[in-house]
PDB file of C-alpha atoms in Angstrom:
ATOM      1  CA  MET X   1     189.588 143.591 106.198  1.00  0.00           C
ATOM      2  CA  SER X   2     190.360 144.332 102.560  1.00  0.00           C
ATOM      3  CA  ALA X   3     194.040 144.702 103.497  1.00  0.00           C
ATOM      4  CA  LEU X   4     194.106 140.988 104.280  1.00  0.00           C
ATOM      5  CA  PHE X   5     192.426 139.878 101.047  1.00  0.00           C
ATOM      6  CA  GLY X   6     194.793 137.399  99.450  1.00  0.00           C
ATOM      7  CA  ALA X   7     197.044 137.390 102.521  1.00  0.00           C
ATOM      8  CA  THR X   8     198.876 134.259 103.577  1.00  0.00           C
ATOM      9  CA  PRO X   9     197.749 132.376 106.700  1.00  0.00           C
ATOM     10  CA  ALA X  10     200.815 133.714 108.541  1.00  0.00           C
ATOM     11  CA  ASP X  11     199.813 137.305 107.655  1.00  0.00           C
ATOM     12  CA  TRP X  12     196.292 136.641 108.866  1.00  0.00           C
ATOM     13  CA  LEU X  13     197.563 135.192 112.166  1.00  0.00           C
ATOM     14  CA  ASP X  14     199.898 138.158 112.694  1.00  0.00           C
ATOM     15  CA  ALA X  15     197.015 140.574 112.075  1.00  0.00           C
ATOM     16  CA  ARG X  16     194.751 138.626 114.437  1.00  0.00           C
ATOM     17  CA  ASN X  17     197.387 138.588 117.168  1.00  0.00           C
ATOM     18  CA  LEU X  18     197.897 142.345 116.775  1.00  0.00           C
ATOM     19  CA  ARG X  19     194.133 142.970 117.080  1.00  0.00           C
ATOM     20  CA  LEU X  20     193.931 140.784 120.185  1.00  0.00           C
ATOM     21  CA  ALA X  21     196.980 142.419 121.769  1.00  0.00           C
ATOM     22  CA  THR X  22     195.417 145.841 121.144  1.00  0.00           C
ATOM     23  CA  ARG X  23     192.149 144.765 122.757  1.00  0.00           C
ATOM     24  CA  LEU X  24     193.970 143.288 125.749  1.00  0.00           C
ATOM     25  CA  GLY X  25     195.894 146.553 126.082  1.00  0.00           C
ATOM     26  CA  THR X  26     192.672 148.570 126.277  1.00  0.00           C
ATOM     27  CA  LEU X  27     191.630 146.343 129.189  1.00  0.00           C
ATOM     28  CA  GLY X  28     194.909 146.959 130.976  1.00  0.00           C
ATOM     29  CA  LEU X  29     196.116 143.430 130.287  1.00  0.00           C
ATOM     30  CA  GLU X  30     199.369 142.530 128.615  1.00  0.00           C
ATOM     31  CA  PRO X  31     199.723 139.413 126.476  1.00  0.00           C
ATOM     32  CA  THR X  32     202.533 137.095 127.479  1.00  0.00           C
ATOM     33  CA  ALA X  33     205.378 137.295 124.988  1.00  0.00           C
ATOM     34  CA  GLY X  34     205.938 134.168 122.949  1.00  0.00           C
ATOM     35  CA  ARG X  35     202.635 132.528 123.870  1.00  0.00           C
ATOM     36  CA  THR X  36     199.783 131.996 121.494  1.00  0.00           C
ATOM     37  CA  LEU X  37     196.104 131.575 122.133  1.00  0.00           C
ATOM     38  CA  ILE X  38     194.705 128.069 122.345  1.00  0.00           C
ATOM     39  CA  ARG X  39     191.485 127.572 120.423  1.00  0.00           C
ATOM     40  CA  GLU X  40     189.242 125.158 122.338  1.00  0.00           C
ATOM     41  CA  GLY X  41     186.790 122.908 120.579  1.00  0.00           C
ATOM     42  CA  ILE X  42     183.584 121.058 121.334  1.00  0.00           C
ATOM     43  CA  LEU X  43     183.012 117.321 121.179  1.00  0.00           C
ATOM     44  CA  ARG X  44     180.344 116.735 118.542  1.00  0.00           C
ATOM     45  CA  ARG X  45     180.270 112.963 118.176  1.00  0.00           C
ATOM     46  CA  ALA X  46     181.705 109.760 119.607  1.00  0.00           C
ATOM     47  CA  VAL X  47     181.489 106.495 117.664  1.00  0.00           C
ATOM     48  CA  GLY X  48     183.300 103.600 119.289  1.00  0.00           C
ATOM     49  CA  LEU X  49     186.672 105.011 120.273  1.00  0.00           C
ATOM     50  CA  THR X  50     186.696 107.729 117.614  1.00  0.00           C
ATOM     51  CA  LEU X  51     185.896 111.211 118.897  1.00  0.00           C
ATOM     52  CA  GLU X  52     184.883 114.024 116.560  1.00  0.00           C
ATOM     53  CA  ALA X  53     185.406 117.645 117.617  1.00  0.00           C
ATOM     54  CA  THR X  54     184.902 121.028 115.979  1.00  0.00           C
ATOM     55  CA  GLY X  55     186.463 124.384 116.731  1.00  0.00           C
ATOM     56  CA  CYS X  56     189.941 123.339 117.860  1.00  0.00           C
ATOM     57  CA  GLU X  57     193.154 123.554 115.898  1.00  0.00           C
ATOM     58  CA  ALA X  58     195.770 120.856 116.436  1.00  0.00           C
ATOM     59  CA  PRO X  59     198.157 119.065 114.056  1.00  0.00           C
ATOM     60  CA  MET X  60     198.237 115.315 113.437  1.00  0.00           C
ATOM     61  CA  GLY X  61     199.788 113.498 116.380  1.00  0.00           C
ATOM     62  CA  ALA X  62     199.123 116.338 118.833  1.00  0.00           C
ATOM     63  CA  THR X  63     197.564 115.645 122.212  1.00  0.00           C
ATOM     64  CA  CYS X  64     194.261 117.184 123.314  1.00  0.00           C
ATOM     65  CA  LYS X  65     192.492 117.067 126.664  1.00  0.00           C
ATOM     66  CA  VAL X  66     188.847 115.967 126.493  1.00  0.00           C
ATOM     67  CA  GLU X  67     186.589 116.914 129.391  1.00  0.00           C
ATOM     68  CA  VAL X  68     184.833 114.015 131.097  1.00  0.00           C
ATOM     69  CA  ASP X  69     182.674 113.929 134.198  1.00  0.00           C
ATOM     70  CA  GLY X  70     185.143 114.549 137.002  1.00  0.00           C
ATOM     71  CA  GLY X  71     188.279 115.254 134.992  1.00  0.00           C
ATOM     72  CA  TRP X  72     190.102 115.064 131.686  1.00  0.00           C
ATOM     73  CA  VAL X  73     191.255 112.324 129.314  1.00  0.00           C
ATOM     74  CA  ASP X  74     194.148 112.657 126.856  1.00  0.00           C
ATOM     75  CA  ALA X  75     193.377 111.986 123.202  1.00  0.00           C
ATOM     76  CA  GLU X  76     195.611 112.037 120.126  1.00  0.00           C
ATOM     77  CA  VAL X  77     194.676 113.803 116.893  1.00  0.00           C
ATOM     78  CA  VAL X  78     194.451 111.022 114.300  1.00  0.00           C
ATOM     79  CA  GLY X  79     192.761 112.871 111.451  1.00  0.00           C
ATOM     80  CA  PHE X  80     190.734 115.824 110.280  1.00  0.00           C
ATOM     81  CA  ALA X  81     188.261 116.734 107.551  1.00  0.00           C
ATOM     82  CA  GLY X  82     187.256 120.334 107.003  1.00  0.00           C
ATOM     83  CA  GLU X  83     186.385 121.806 110.392  1.00  0.00           C
ATOM     84  CA  ARG X  84     186.273 118.401 112.090  1.00  0.00           C
ATOM     85  CA  THR X  85     189.132 116.953 114.126  1.00  0.00           C
ATOM     86  CA  TYR X  86     189.221 113.208 114.840  1.00  0.00           C
ATOM     87  CA  LEU X  87     190.719 112.021 118.115  1.00  0.00           C
ATOM     88  CA  MET X  88     191.573 108.670 119.681  1.00  0.00           C
ATOM     89  CA  PRO X  89     191.553 108.576 123.513  1.00  0.00           C
ATOM     90  CA  SER X  90     194.489 107.108 125.415  1.00  0.00           C
ATOM     91  CA  ALA X  91     192.378 105.972 128.393  1.00  0.00           C
ATOM     92  CA  GLU X  92     188.861 104.776 129.159  1.00  0.00           C
ATOM     93  CA  LEU X  93     186.106 107.316 128.539  1.00  0.00           C
ATOM     94  CA  HIS X  94     183.976 107.152 131.673  1.00  0.00           C
ATOM     95  CA  GLY X  95     181.642 110.133 131.964  1.00  0.00           C
ATOM     96  CA  LEU X  96     182.017 111.443 128.414  1.00  0.00           C
ATOM     97  CA  LEU X  97     179.220 113.883 127.562  1.00  0.00           C
ATOM     98  CA  PRO X  98     178.030 115.564 124.351  1.00  0.00           C
ATOM     99  CA  ASN X  99     179.439 119.075 123.829  1.00  0.00           C
ATOM    100  CA  ALA X 100     182.397 118.400 126.146  1.00  0.00           C
ATOM    101  CA  ARG X 101     185.360 120.778 125.911  1.00  0.00           C
ATOM    102  CA  VAL X 102     188.332 119.708 123.789  1.00  0.00           C
ATOM    103  CA  VAL X 103     191.537 121.600 124.583  1.00  0.00           C
ATOM    104  CA  PRO X 104     194.712 121.195 122.497  1.00  0.00           C
ATOM    105  CA  SER X 105     197.791 120.673 124.647  1.00  0.00           C
ATOM    106  CA  ARG X 106     200.810 122.945 124.306  1.00  0.00           C
ATOM    107  CA  ARG X 107     202.912 119.807 124.710  1.00  0.00           C
ATOM    108  CA  ARG X 108     203.897 118.288 121.401  1.00  0.00           C
ATOM    109  CA  GLY X 109     204.085 114.536 121.076  1.00  0.00           C
ATOM    110  CA  GLY X 110     207.615 113.260 121.179  1.00  0.00           C
ATOM    111  CA  VAL X 111     209.924 110.618 122.516  1.00  0.00           C
ATOM    112  CA  GLU X 112     212.909 111.072 124.800  1.00  0.00           C
ATOM    113  CA  VAL X 113     216.072 109.647 123.243  1.00  0.00           C
ATOM    114  CA  GLY X 114     219.610 108.875 124.334  1.00  0.00           C
ATOM    115  CA  GLU X 115     221.809 106.494 126.302  1.00  0.00           C
ATOM    116  CA  GLY X 116     219.575 106.948 129.382  1.00  0.00           C
ATOM    117  CA  LEU X 117     216.948 104.719 127.756  1.00  0.00           C
ATOM    118  CA  LEU X 118     219.211 101.670 127.532  1.00  0.00           C
ATOM    119  CA  GLY X 119     217.931  98.891 129.781  1.00  0.00           C
ATOM    120  CA  ARG X 120     214.828 100.842 130.847  1.00  0.00           C
ATOM    121  CA  VAL X 121     211.188  99.729 130.671  1.00  0.00           C
ATOM    122  CA  ILE X 122     208.740 102.436 129.599  1.00  0.00           C
ATOM    123  CA  ASP X 123     205.088 102.657 128.565  1.00  0.00           C
ATOM    124  CA  SER X 124     203.737 104.112 125.322  1.00  0.00           C
ATOM    125  CA  ASP X 125     204.005 107.660 126.720  1.00  0.00           C
ATOM    126  CA  GLY X 126     207.649 107.211 127.742  1.00  0.00           C
ATOM    127  CA  THR X 127     206.840 106.963 131.458  1.00  0.00           C
ATOM    128  CA  PRO X 128     209.232 104.625 133.319  1.00  0.00           C
ATOM    129  CA  LEU X 129     207.643 101.375 134.549  1.00  0.00           C
ATOM    130  CA  ASP X 130     210.750  99.834 136.100  1.00  0.00           C
ATOM    131  CA  GLY X 131     210.917 101.868 139.332  1.00  0.00           C
ATOM    132  CA  LYS X 132     214.411 103.213 138.526  1.00  0.00           C
ATOM    133  CA  GLY X 133     213.381 106.876 138.649  1.00  0.00           C
ATOM    134  CA  PRO X 134     213.199 109.451 135.864  1.00  0.00           C
ATOM    135  CA  ILE X 135     214.850 108.899 132.515  1.00  0.00           C
ATOM    136  CA  ARG X 136     217.928 110.989 131.850  1.00  0.00           C
ATOM    137  CA  ALA X 137     217.471 111.611 128.164  1.00  0.00           C
ATOM    138  CA  GLU X 138     219.802 113.599 125.953  1.00  0.00           C
ATOM    139  CA  GLY X 139     217.020 115.031 123.821  1.00  0.00           C
ATOM    140  CA  SER X 140     213.692 114.319 122.228  1.00  0.00           C
ATOM    141  CA  ILE X 141     212.328 113.788 118.750  1.00  0.00           C
ATOM    142  CA  GLY X 142     208.850 114.523 117.444  1.00  0.00           C
ATOM    143  CA  MET X 143     206.472 111.704 116.677  1.00  0.00           C
ATOM    144  CA  ALA X 144     204.235 113.591 114.261  1.00  0.00           C
TER     145      ALA X 144
END
């Protein structure tokens, strides 16, 4: 551990990934190239529509899945303080329980852009509401 004293966060992550890959190798498992581990969290508190989780790592604007009785609800990361991550759900929270799992999504928040959006009606997630099929976007831009 002394080799990592004063190391940058990137150095620490590289060392952690190497340790995990070595352990997986001893079990006969091979890590998937280019994929990183997702650190799940636990719901600690809910006040109004603000959810407070610990243990997960997600940047501002990222989407997380929050476990509810019978399924999952999407929630956006709207803030953090120390080890706490604050989330705002995008749907009603029926069946929310203390200590529910909070899983950061690999999908990054963004908006499809391009000529294919002209004349279309979409919701806040970019899903078409006009019945004209999928949007043929030319690209996407990040929202966070």
